């Protein structure tokens, strides 16, 4: 019976640790998102983008014989409006996070947030130059203050072009200018999206969708990019760190504090507080051996890539983490935090603690976080977790014995550094390898979990298939965490990489799957694409590069915004799961055929992830041909003999998974 249950759960996830906890929760009759997805089917009309609920004459469901709403709106108008409203919400979320970072930088520069320091002066100088802030003869605090104020003004820029647009290749900037989509401040673009899509306003699908492009670009090349840059200034630009993932990193004899959400401001302080001797002593006084800090979702990625803090899991594991029975506090800030956490926590001793003024959850504990007393608040939260440690119900504890090793923290600065050293950072070796056909192309594989597909299966299948085909992969968000759990962020993964890709990765000293950070750090991928273009030899624009993007298990509006800005930046992008505008042939046509003509890249929604990879490889090869590069031949480069066969795990060992079954 137990085996049958496991078999059934295998349809829900490829992660054995997740399956183990799903069985436990079922036995304990505790609800979770996997189970709710079974009982709550998507509304087929809303799912296809054909439900209009923007006024109270409706909602109008444009299905069957109903081809227009009460106001006469067609399904194309309705689907386009729904689509760009997703973009606006996603862009708002990333960019409001970015604004928070700018405000923290300003507070730190003014001395009003004494626990925050400028950690990366070099990055501060680079960002200052990009934003036109004078640096000569000024203190770092003065520069940081101007950087913060300039960034803040960018969010609200009413007229003109965002300053960061000039980071894009000149040809791409021209395309955007000619199409009238160079963004102003994200605040204006989000407001205008909502205005255009109000009842009785913009009613031409293509015109509506073009503004969606502008709004998404204000996120990718604006709010998200500034968020990444300012986080690096405050907390350090990531470089490779070794760490671990999955439920096995939780400890039975220590106080487990799990941070979840997106902003690094609080989680960075919790990292500091968890190392405080007084706090550790307090934990020991309560019978614990120490404090074990771990993360979920993008907050986890932020403190992983900078501090090496371990990752409990991705989006769909948040409720499950509590069901291990050993999470003493789950500390959440903003975004991707399920309300279901509180119900699960009510069956255990776990305290769910909300901290952001923007996100309360009924039934959760509340400790509001502000920059001016950040460390003190972090210590208060950890003390709450320590006080909770003794309240665990030992009979309910079950920690799946799965720990996966990983290397993360590949900022674009570090990737450039690896290819030339400190005196000549470059992308030359990468570009040369692509030109010679050793590397076939590059892909970004990113985005969420979605219980409508088997958790982590499309994510990791795509990544493995790409590297087998000599495509270098960069990853962020919940895809990165899926990869971590399957050992795909380790050097051992070289064993399944194509010979050409492997040779280059070994020469440069990078793994073939590079964890670049959180979802706002998708802006790092934009920067890498621009750097590859400016390095030369691969065309004049992002759309010339043999590259593709994937978000195979997306669910969040943020993912729709990200996919949109990638496509509009010239990257053919494949979303999985289903099409949120399935009901409109016109919208689907615009996002694929029309975008291809206008932006040189399409925005595909392809639920068959195997087909998505085949299509992407065909596009990559077509780009290679257009650039007149060497024809890609997988047999041309053979595996180098300079590496010993025992350097990495054997193929058999890899196929079993890289995970260690015992705690390491
Ligand atoms: O911002 S990948 S589930 S955690 S939305 Fe959320 Fe999606 Fe994960 Fe990070 Ni991004």
XYZ file of C-alpha atoms and ligand atoms in Angstrom:
674
model
C 0.000 0.000 0.000
C 2.802 2.361 0.957
C 4.548 1.560 -2.320
C 1.347 2.213 -4.279
C 1.092 5.607 -2.635
C 4.674 6.355 -3.556
C 4.012 5.373 -7.150
C 1.002 7.669 -7.263
C 3.015 10.524 -5.757
C 5.718 10.032 -8.385
C 3.339 11.612 -10.858
C 3.484 14.750 -8.752
C 7.246 15.153 -8.369
C 10.527 13.609 -9.445
C 12.064 14.545 -6.106
C 12.046 11.581 -3.696
C 12.245 13.850 -0.670
C 9.101 15.653 -1.824
C 7.337 12.335 -2.428
C 8.248 11.133 1.063
C 6.723 14.212 2.693
C 3.637 14.086 0.451
C 3.010 10.554 1.757
C 3.475 11.786 5.328
C 1.035 14.659 4.814
C -1.528 12.357 3.291
C -1.255 10.015 6.255
C -1.703 12.996 8.593
C -4.608 14.418 6.514
C -2.859 17.720 5.910
C -3.719 19.673 2.797
C -1.059 20.999 0.410
C -0.840 22.610 -3.030
C -0.220 19.297 -4.825
C -3.421 17.897 -3.386
C -5.459 21.066 -3.900
C -4.397 21.079 -7.552
C -6.112 17.696 -7.868
C -9.374 18.897 -6.407
C -9.389 22.439 -7.806
C -9.296 22.242 -11.565
C -8.461 25.393 -13.511
C -11.507 27.265 -14.845
C -11.235 26.477 -18.575
C -12.481 29.912 -19.628
C -10.192 31.928 -17.382
C -7.352 29.550 -18.248
C -7.646 30.408 -21.927
C -7.731 34.164 -21.256
C -11.338 34.415 -22.473
C -12.972 35.608 -19.242
C -13.415 39.382 -18.962
C -14.001 40.668 -15.436
C -12.789 44.224 -15.733
C -16.273 45.721 -15.271
C -19.447 44.755 -13.445
C -21.634 44.222 -16.501
C -19.928 40.837 -16.504
C -17.862 38.842 -15.891
C -18.331 37.886 -19.553
C -17.205 34.407 -20.491
C -16.396 34.341 -24.198
C -16.933 30.719 -24.989
C -19.117 28.656 -27.323
C -21.601 30.878 -29.100
C -20.684 33.930 -26.993
C -18.121 35.761 -29.092
C -18.259 39.207 -27.501
C -18.776 40.761 -24.105
C -21.660 43.054 -23.105
C -19.562 46.039 -24.269
C -18.792 44.279 -27.563
C -15.183 43.385 -26.644
C -13.869 40.504 -28.740
C -11.998 37.541 -27.340
C -8.800 38.958 -28.871
C -9.196 42.207 -26.952
C -10.111 40.354 -23.766
C -7.196 37.886 -24.007
C -4.717 40.665 -24.839
C -5.939 42.750 -21.899
C -5.668 39.793 -19.514
C -2.211 38.999 -20.828
C -0.767 42.483 -20.351
C -2.359 42.761 -16.922
C -0.306 39.705 -15.944
C 2.777 41.493 -17.250
C 1.913 44.639 -15.295
C 1.512 42.710 -12.020
C 4.711 40.779 -12.570
C 6.665 43.909 -13.470
C 5.214 45.718 -10.449
C 6.294 42.924 -8.099
C 9.909 42.774 -9.317
C 10.217 46.498 -9.521
C 8.667 47.296 -6.148
C 11.239 44.898 -4.741
C 13.891 46.900 -6.659
C 12.554 50.159 -5.246
C 12.880 48.685 -1.757
C 16.545 47.993 -2.467
C 17.078 51.593 -3.648
C 15.476 52.895 -0.459
C 17.664 50.640 1.668
C 20.753 51.941 -0.152
C 19.661 55.532 0.496
C 19.008 54.796 4.170
C 22.406 53.072 4.469
C 24.184 55.991 2.768
C 22.502 58.483 5.103
C 23.449 56.425 8.152
C 19.790 55.748 8.919
C 20.205 51.989 8.498
C 23.367 51.354 10.517
C 23.342 47.587 10.021
C 23.799 47.893 6.244
C 27.152 48.764 4.695
C 28.383 49.236 1.168
C 29.982 45.875 0.641
C 31.006 46.063 -3.002
C 32.632 49.421 -3.764
C 33.763 48.296 -7.198
C 30.201 47.552 -8.208
C 29.089 50.872 -6.698
C 31.497 52.678 -9.034
C 30.307 50.728 -12.090
C 26.653 51.399 -11.296
C 27.404 55.069 -10.589
C 28.978 55.364 -14.035
C 25.965 53.665 -15.644
C 23.608 56.060 -13.893
C 25.722 59.140 -14.630
C 26.628 59.751 -10.968
C 29.913 61.595 -10.368
C 32.460 59.579 -8.405
C 35.662 61.624 -8.357
C 36.673 63.048 -5.017
C 33.530 61.817 -3.287
C 33.031 59.421 -0.406
C 31.361 56.093 -1.085
C 28.397 57.206 1.010
C 27.928 60.341 -1.110
C 28.114 58.269 -4.279
C 25.760 55.638 -2.867
C 23.245 58.305 -1.894
C 23.217 59.703 -5.434
C 23.036 56.206 -6.929
C 20.042 55.427 -4.706
C 18.303 58.719 -5.498
C 18.941 58.371 -9.243
C 17.626 54.799 -9.186
C 14.540 55.925 -7.294
C 13.909 58.639 -9.890
C 14.197 55.993 -12.619
C 11.258 54.087 -11.147
C 9.081 57.187 -11.475
C 10.547 58.570 -14.697
C 7.674 60.225 -16.553
C 9.389 61.071 -19.832
C 12.449 59.972 -21.797
C 14.286 56.676 -21.766
C 15.411 54.550 -18.835
C 19.162 55.035 -18.351
C 19.875 51.279 -18.314
C 18.472 50.896 -21.827
C 21.894 51.929 -23.075
C 23.261 48.640 -21.724
C 21.425 46.845 -24.557
C 23.165 46.500 -27.943
C 22.765 49.627 -30.097
C 20.797 47.717 -32.718
C 18.307 46.480 -30.123
C 17.856 50.003 -28.785
C 17.089 51.171 -32.321
C 14.492 48.404 -32.791
C 12.767 49.493 -29.591
C 12.928 53.193 -30.548
C 11.456 52.534 -33.970
C 8.616 50.557 -32.409
C 8.015 53.145 -29.691
C 8.554 50.724 -26.814
C 11.614 52.156 -25.073
C 10.322 52.263 -21.512
C 9.942 55.204 -19.205
C 9.805 54.492 -15.485
C 8.143 51.228 -14.513
C 5.605 53.093 -12.365
C 4.337 54.924 -15.430
C 4.321 51.832 -17.646
C 2.409 49.757 -15.071
C -0.151 52.513 -14.505
C -0.574 52.992 -18.246
C -1.094 49.238 -18.708
C -3.907 49.319 -16.165
C -5.366 52.452 -17.746
C -5.258 51.050 -21.273
C -7.001 47.871 -20.161
C -9.821 49.526 -18.235
C -13.337 49.152 -19.710
C -13.753 50.987 -22.989
C -10.144 51.997 -23.601
C -7.471 50.313 -25.783
C -9.314 47.746 -27.930
C -6.835 46.547 -30.512
C -5.007 43.380 -29.452
C -1.696 44.254 -31.097
C -1.726 47.795 -29.716
C -2.472 46.462 -26.230
C 0.277 43.857 -26.485
C 2.844 46.398 -27.667
C 2.373 48.310 -24.467
C 2.867 45.035 -22.602
C 6.309 44.926 -24.213
C 7.129 48.417 -23.002
C 5.989 47.557 -19.492
C 8.037 44.357 -19.387
C 11.155 46.144 -20.637
C 10.751 48.638 -17.787
C 11.016 45.620 -15.509
C 13.876 43.678 -17.123
C 16.099 46.599 -18.093
C 14.820 48.774 -15.228
C 13.344 47.611 -11.950
C 14.883 44.131 -11.905
C 18.272 45.280 -13.173
C 18.458 48.020 -10.560
C 17.397 45.524 -7.900
C 20.243 43.196 -8.822
C 22.813 45.984 -8.986
C 21.864 47.551 -5.672
C 21.694 44.163 -3.923
C 25.241 43.531 -5.132
C 26.398 46.926 -3.837
C 24.901 46.284 -0.403
C 25.571 42.572 0.014
C 28.349 41.762 -2.446
C 28.492 40.576 -6.044
C 28.154 36.783 -6.093
C 31.042 34.445 -6.850
C 30.949 30.649 -6.735
C 29.949 29.128 -3.409
C 29.512 25.485 -2.477
C 26.281 24.660 -0.737
C 23.576 22.016 -0.313
C 19.890 21.591 -0.915
C 16.750 19.629 -0.070
C 14.961 18.632 3.116
C 17.968 16.743 4.455
C 19.696 20.019 5.311
C 17.178 20.580 8.115
C 18.606 19.451 11.438
C 16.893 17.545 14.184
C 19.155 18.846 16.947
C 19.352 22.510 15.925
C 16.928 25.407 15.728
C 15.793 25.525 12.087
C 14.978 28.981 10.758
C 13.690 28.933 7.177
C 13.542 32.233 5.295
C 11.115 32.413 2.392
C 10.132 35.100 -0.082
C 12.260 37.426 -2.169
C 14.050 40.374 -0.633
C 17.589 39.951 0.698
C 17.328 42.847 3.190
C 15.897 40.824 6.076
C 17.443 37.462 5.197
C 20.955 38.968 5.059
C 20.412 40.297 8.586
C 19.149 36.907 9.731
C 22.392 35.403 8.422
C 24.312 37.894 10.605
C 22.060 37.366 13.623
C 22.325 33.567 13.378
C 26.092 33.854 13.847
C 25.867 36.112 16.886
C 27.582 34.401 19.870
C 24.884 35.607 22.260
C 22.138 34.160 20.067
C 23.970 30.842 19.668
C 24.455 30.696 23.440
C 20.743 31.324 23.891
C 19.933 28.478 21.492
C 22.222 26.159 23.457
C 20.599 27.204 26.711
C 17.345 25.835 25.281
C 18.877 22.466 24.461
C 19.679 22.985 20.761
C 23.150 22.396 19.344
C 23.012 25.560 17.277
C 21.057 27.532 14.703
C 20.518 26.147 11.229
C 19.511 28.704 8.640
C 18.036 27.641 5.296
C 15.887 29.143 2.557
C 13.025 28.588 0.146
C 12.288 30.331 -3.178
C 14.188 33.447 -4.193
C 15.149 34.712 -0.736
C 17.007 31.411 -0.594
C 18.703 32.167 -3.900
C 19.752 35.626 -2.682
C 21.509 34.334 0.450
C 22.740 31.217 -1.320
C 24.653 33.050 -4.055
C 26.221 35.496 -1.613
C 26.521 33.590 1.667
C 26.312 29.932 0.677
C 23.218 29.338 2.857
C 21.521 26.047 1.957
C 18.244 25.705 0.056
C 15.407 23.626 1.513
C 13.546 23.585 -1.764
C 11.601 25.458 -4.388
C 8.095 26.908 -4.525
C 6.115 23.674 -4.141
C 8.117 22.553 -1.125
C 7.194 25.449 1.183
C 4.239 23.747 2.892
C 6.057 20.421 2.877
C 9.039 21.857 4.751
C 6.791 22.544 7.743
C 5.538 18.938 7.639
C 9.057 17.701 8.463
C 8.160 18.805 11.988
C 11.471 20.561 12.593
C 10.948 24.064 11.190
C 10.872 26.273 14.265
C 10.183 29.471 12.327
C 9.320 30.153 8.719
C 10.104 33.807 8.154
C 8.449 35.289 5.076
C 8.594 38.653 3.361
C 7.042 39.138 -0.096
C 5.868 37.090 -3.094
C 5.292 33.366 -3.704
C 4.307 32.783 -0.075
C 1.286 30.458 0.088
C -1.533 31.268 2.481
C -1.698 27.498 3.029
C 1.437 27.753 5.201
C -0.604 28.890 8.178
C -2.952 25.900 7.984
C -0.030 23.454 7.781
C 1.777 25.239 10.619
C -1.334 24.904 12.804
C -0.765 21.122 12.778
C 2.815 21.513 13.952
C 4.698 23.812 16.287
C 6.065 26.030 13.464
C 5.690 29.792 13.727
C 4.986 31.455 10.380
C 6.265 35.018 10.808
C 5.330 37.722 8.307
C 7.632 40.731 8.164
C 6.746 42.990 5.233
C 4.341 45.939 5.542
C 3.112 44.813 2.103
C 2.212 41.237 3.039
C 0.235 40.109 6.071
C -1.238 36.602 6.376
C -4.221 36.022 8.625
C -3.289 33.714 11.456
C 0.478 34.228 11.112
C 2.688 35.897 13.708
C 3.895 39.363 12.796
C 7.210 41.087 13.317
C 7.366 44.120 11.082
C 10.774 44.695 9.580
C 12.335 48.117 8.992
C 15.852 48.985 7.868
C 16.639 51.294 10.792
C 16.653 48.459 13.327
C 17.275 45.528 11.006
C 19.678 43.442 13.069
C 17.673 43.877 16.243
C 14.542 42.656 14.425
C 16.439 39.703 12.961
C 17.638 38.729 16.443
C 14.110 39.023 17.815
C 12.866 36.663 15.112
C 15.586 34.112 15.791
C 14.860 34.254 19.521
C 11.223 33.456 18.724
C 12.411 30.408 16.778
C 14.677 29.345 19.640
C 11.838 29.658 22.133
C 9.771 27.475 19.845
C 12.385 24.715 19.540
C 11.285 22.888 22.692
C 7.688 22.810 21.465
C 8.371 20.301 18.677
C 6.260 17.184 18.730
C 8.941 14.502 18.383
C 6.423 11.934 17.199
C 5.789 14.034 14.076
C 9.399 14.553 13.018
C 10.487 13.093 9.694
C 13.392 14.581 7.760
C 13.868 12.897 4.377
C 17.492 11.848 4.087
C 18.277 13.669 0.886
C 20.962 16.268 0.527
C 22.277 17.458 -2.803
C 25.539 19.259 -3.309
C 25.806 22.278 -5.571
C 27.936 25.188 -6.684
C 26.053 28.467 -7.180
C 26.792 32.180 -7.479
C 27.739 32.874 -11.086
C 27.218 36.589 -11.526
C 27.918 37.996 -14.983
C 30.959 39.704 -13.466
C 32.310 36.369 -12.297
C 31.687 34.635 -15.616
C 33.589 37.424 -17.389
C 36.368 37.234 -14.790
C 36.719 33.474 -15.299
C 37.275 34.079 -18.985
C 40.091 36.581 -18.720
C 41.173 37.232 -15.174
C 41.029 40.529 -13.397
C 43.021 42.431 -16.057
C 41.020 41.376 -19.057
C 37.551 40.232 -18.190
C 35.866 39.074 -21.364
C 33.469 36.778 -23.145
C 36.007 35.980 -25.869
C 36.561 32.302 -24.996
C 32.798 31.696 -24.920
C 32.161 33.509 -28.190
C 35.071 31.706 -29.874
C 33.768 28.351 -28.671
C 30.334 29.131 -30.100
C 31.879 30.241 -33.390
C 33.889 27.009 -33.645
C 30.877 24.868 -32.811
C 32.346 23.498 -29.598
C 29.443 25.203 -27.866
C 26.287 25.024 -29.949
C 24.537 27.886 -28.164
C 23.282 29.099 -24.802
C 19.968 28.931 -22.966
C 18.381 30.448 -19.913
C 16.139 27.974 -18.074
C 14.246 29.704 -15.290
C 10.930 30.080 -13.499
C 8.528 28.512 -11.072
C 7.009 25.194 -10.068
C 3.437 24.483 -11.048
C 1.518 21.490 -9.633
C -0.183 21.080 -13.032
C 3.013 19.362 -14.176
C 5.300 16.849 -12.436
C 7.428 18.976 -10.151
C 10.963 19.546 -11.475
C 10.557 17.073 -14.352
C 10.340 19.526 -17.286
C 12.893 21.775 -15.542
C 15.582 19.154 -15.236
C 14.796 17.237 -18.425
C 15.301 20.409 -20.456
C 18.554 21.307 -18.713
C 20.012 17.816 -19.178
C 18.960 17.686 -22.809
C 20.473 21.074 -23.539
C 23.866 20.351 -22.040
C 23.955 16.947 -23.775
C 23.516 18.975 -26.950
C 26.424 21.287 -26.122
C 24.197 24.181 -25.065
C 25.500 26.111 -22.044
C 22.722 26.692 -19.512
C 22.236 29.606 -17.145
C 19.540 29.277 -14.505
C 17.748 31.301 -11.837
C 14.739 31.059 -9.517
C 12.992 27.770 -8.888
C 14.603 26.099 -11.907
C 17.982 26.596 -10.260
C 16.658 24.891 -7.142
C 15.234 22.019 -9.186
C 18.667 21.614 -10.775
C 20.323 21.712 -7.352
C 18.128 18.856 -6.140
C 19.110 16.697 -9.109
C 22.837 17.309 -8.871
C 22.867 19.448 -11.997
C 24.795 22.268 -10.349
C 27.862 20.161 -9.672
C 31.022 19.645 -11.740
C 29.989 15.967 -12.078
C 27.308 17.022 -14.512
C 30.155 17.390 -17.029
C 29.717 13.652 -17.474
C 26.526 14.150 -19.417
C 27.547 17.330 -21.213
C 28.498 17.171 -24.870
C 32.233 16.842 -25.525
C 32.649 20.375 -26.896
C 30.779 22.055 -24.056
C 32.637 19.959 -21.528
C 35.999 20.905 -22.955
C 35.252 24.623 -22.747
C 33.743 24.426 -19.260
C 36.768 22.528 -17.994
C 39.124 25.009 -19.624
C 37.351 28.047 -18.220
C 36.658 26.325 -14.916
C 32.876 26.586 -14.812
C 30.181 23.922 -14.678
C 27.872 23.659 -17.710
C 24.853 24.796 -15.675
C 25.392 28.166 -14.033
C 23.190 29.299 -11.137
C 22.935 33.073 -11.546
C 20.588 33.902 -8.680
C 17.003 34.894 -7.996
C 14.267 35.882 -10.447
C 15.185 39.582 -10.455
C 18.648 38.307 -11.406
C 17.286 37.306 -14.790
C 18.560 40.804 -15.508
C 22.061 39.290 -15.180
C 21.197 37.079 -18.151
C 20.241 40.179 -20.171
C 23.632 41.655 -19.298
C 25.435 38.461 -20.376
C 23.570 38.499 -23.707
C 24.572 42.130 -24.269
C 28.177 41.297 -23.342
C 28.246 38.400 -25.838
C 27.085 40.782 -28.569
C 29.602 43.481 -27.698
C 32.428 40.901 -27.549
C 32.007 40.450 -31.312
C 31.746 37.576 -33.754
C 28.149 36.603 -33.000
C 26.268 39.364 -34.796
C 25.152 42.829 -33.769
C 22.113 42.101 -31.727
C 20.748 39.710 -29.109
C 18.435 38.244 -31.760
C 21.521 37.168 -33.755
C 22.815 34.984 -30.908
C 22.202 31.213 -30.979
C 20.248 31.362 -27.735
C 16.851 30.492 -26.279
C 14.892 30.897 -23.056
C 12.637 28.488 -21.142
C 10.249 28.695 -18.180
C 8.782 25.191 -18.332
C 6.838 25.136 -15.056
C 5.791 28.771 -14.815
C 2.796 29.855 -12.743
C 3.463 33.426 -11.597
C 2.560 36.650 -13.393
C 6.204 37.571 -12.787
C 7.238 34.768 -15.138
C 5.004 36.193 -17.890
C 6.730 39.573 -17.493
C 10.159 37.906 -17.642
C 9.313 35.851 -20.732
C 7.979 38.979 -22.413
C 11.104 41.048 -21.823
C 13.309 38.196 -23.016
C 11.332 37.829 -26.251
C 11.306 41.612 -26.755
C 15.059 41.639 -26.156
C 15.534 39.161 -29.023
C 15.514 35.753 -27.284
C 13.098 33.090 -28.556
C 11.342 32.108 -25.352
C 9.428 28.920 -24.523
C 6.996 28.862 -21.627
C 5.549 25.507 -20.557
C 2.282 24.357 -18.932
C -0.216 26.064 -21.276
C -1.095 29.291 -23.060
C -2.778 31.989 -20.943
C -4.268 33.461 -24.160
C -5.243 30.116 -25.695
C -8.705 31.492 -26.505
C -7.379 34.043 -28.995
C -5.817 32.983 -32.279
C -4.887 36.603 -32.905
C -2.953 37.005 -29.656
C -1.096 33.730 -30.262
C -0.280 34.884 -33.790
C 1.002 38.257 -32.563
C 3.214 36.760 -29.838
C 4.827 34.357 -32.288
C 4.702 35.522 -35.933
C 4.363 39.274 -35.432
C 6.923 39.388 -32.604
C 9.330 37.431 -34.810
C 9.052 40.164 -37.454
C 9.187 43.048 -35.018
C 11.613 41.788 -32.371
C 13.431 38.960 -34.136
C 12.142 36.499 -31.520
C 8.878 34.801 -30.598
C 7.092 34.269 -27.315
C 5.963 30.628 -27.398
C 3.781 28.772 -24.908
C 4.541 25.107 -25.544
C 3.308 22.576 -22.973
C 5.328 19.752 -24.553
C 8.780 20.433 -23.135
C 10.433 17.887 -25.442
C 9.038 19.687 -28.472
C 10.139 23.016 -26.973
C 13.746 21.800 -26.792
C 13.646 20.389 -30.330
C 12.262 23.704 -31.617
C 14.824 25.703 -29.657
C 17.723 23.612 -31.004
C 16.415 24.142 -34.541
C 16.314 27.902 -33.897
C 19.829 27.828 -32.443
C 21.103 26.006 -35.552
C 19.298 28.457 -37.834
C 20.951 31.363 -36.004
C 24.330 29.676 -36.414
C 23.696 29.307 -40.113
C 22.627 32.944 -40.472
C 25.876 33.974 -38.772
C 27.792 31.659 -41.148
C 29.379 29.859 -38.187
C 30.831 26.375 -38.345
C 28.031 23.878 -38.739
C 27.396 22.218 -35.389
C 28.403 18.571 -35.412
C 28.121 16.669 -32.117
C 30.794 14.197 -33.243
C 33.337 16.777 -34.272
C 34.875 17.224 -30.835
C 35.666 14.133 -28.856
C 36.054 13.879 -25.154
C 39.455 15.113 -24.053
C 41.808 12.445 -22.738
C 43.557 14.880 -20.447
C 40.997 14.240 -17.750
C 41.120 11.076 -15.735
C 38.105 8.851 -15.803
C 37.689 9.199 -12.066
C 37.571 12.977 -12.143
C 33.804 12.901 -11.980
C 31.115 10.379 -11.125
C 30.480 7.636 -13.645
C 27.465 7.843 -15.903
C 25.731 5.155 -13.825
C 26.374 7.022 -10.622
C 25.101 10.212 -12.165
C 21.948 8.579 -13.420
C 21.209 7.451 -9.904
C 21.385 11.100 -8.942
C 24.201 12.976 -7.333
C 22.481 13.092 -4.027
C 24.119 11.746 -0.980
C 21.893 9.410 0.950
C 23.636 10.174 4.177
C 24.214 13.563 5.644
C 27.513 15.034 4.572
O 10.559 34.884 -8.190
S 10.565 31.197 -9.883
S 7.810 30.392 -7.913
S 10.192 31.988 -6.168
S 8.009 33.552 -9.236
Fe 8.220 32.377 -7.256
Fe 8.383 31.499 -9.683
Fe 9.925 30.520 -7.829
Fe 11.247 33.584 -7.198
Ni 10.281 33.569 -9.553
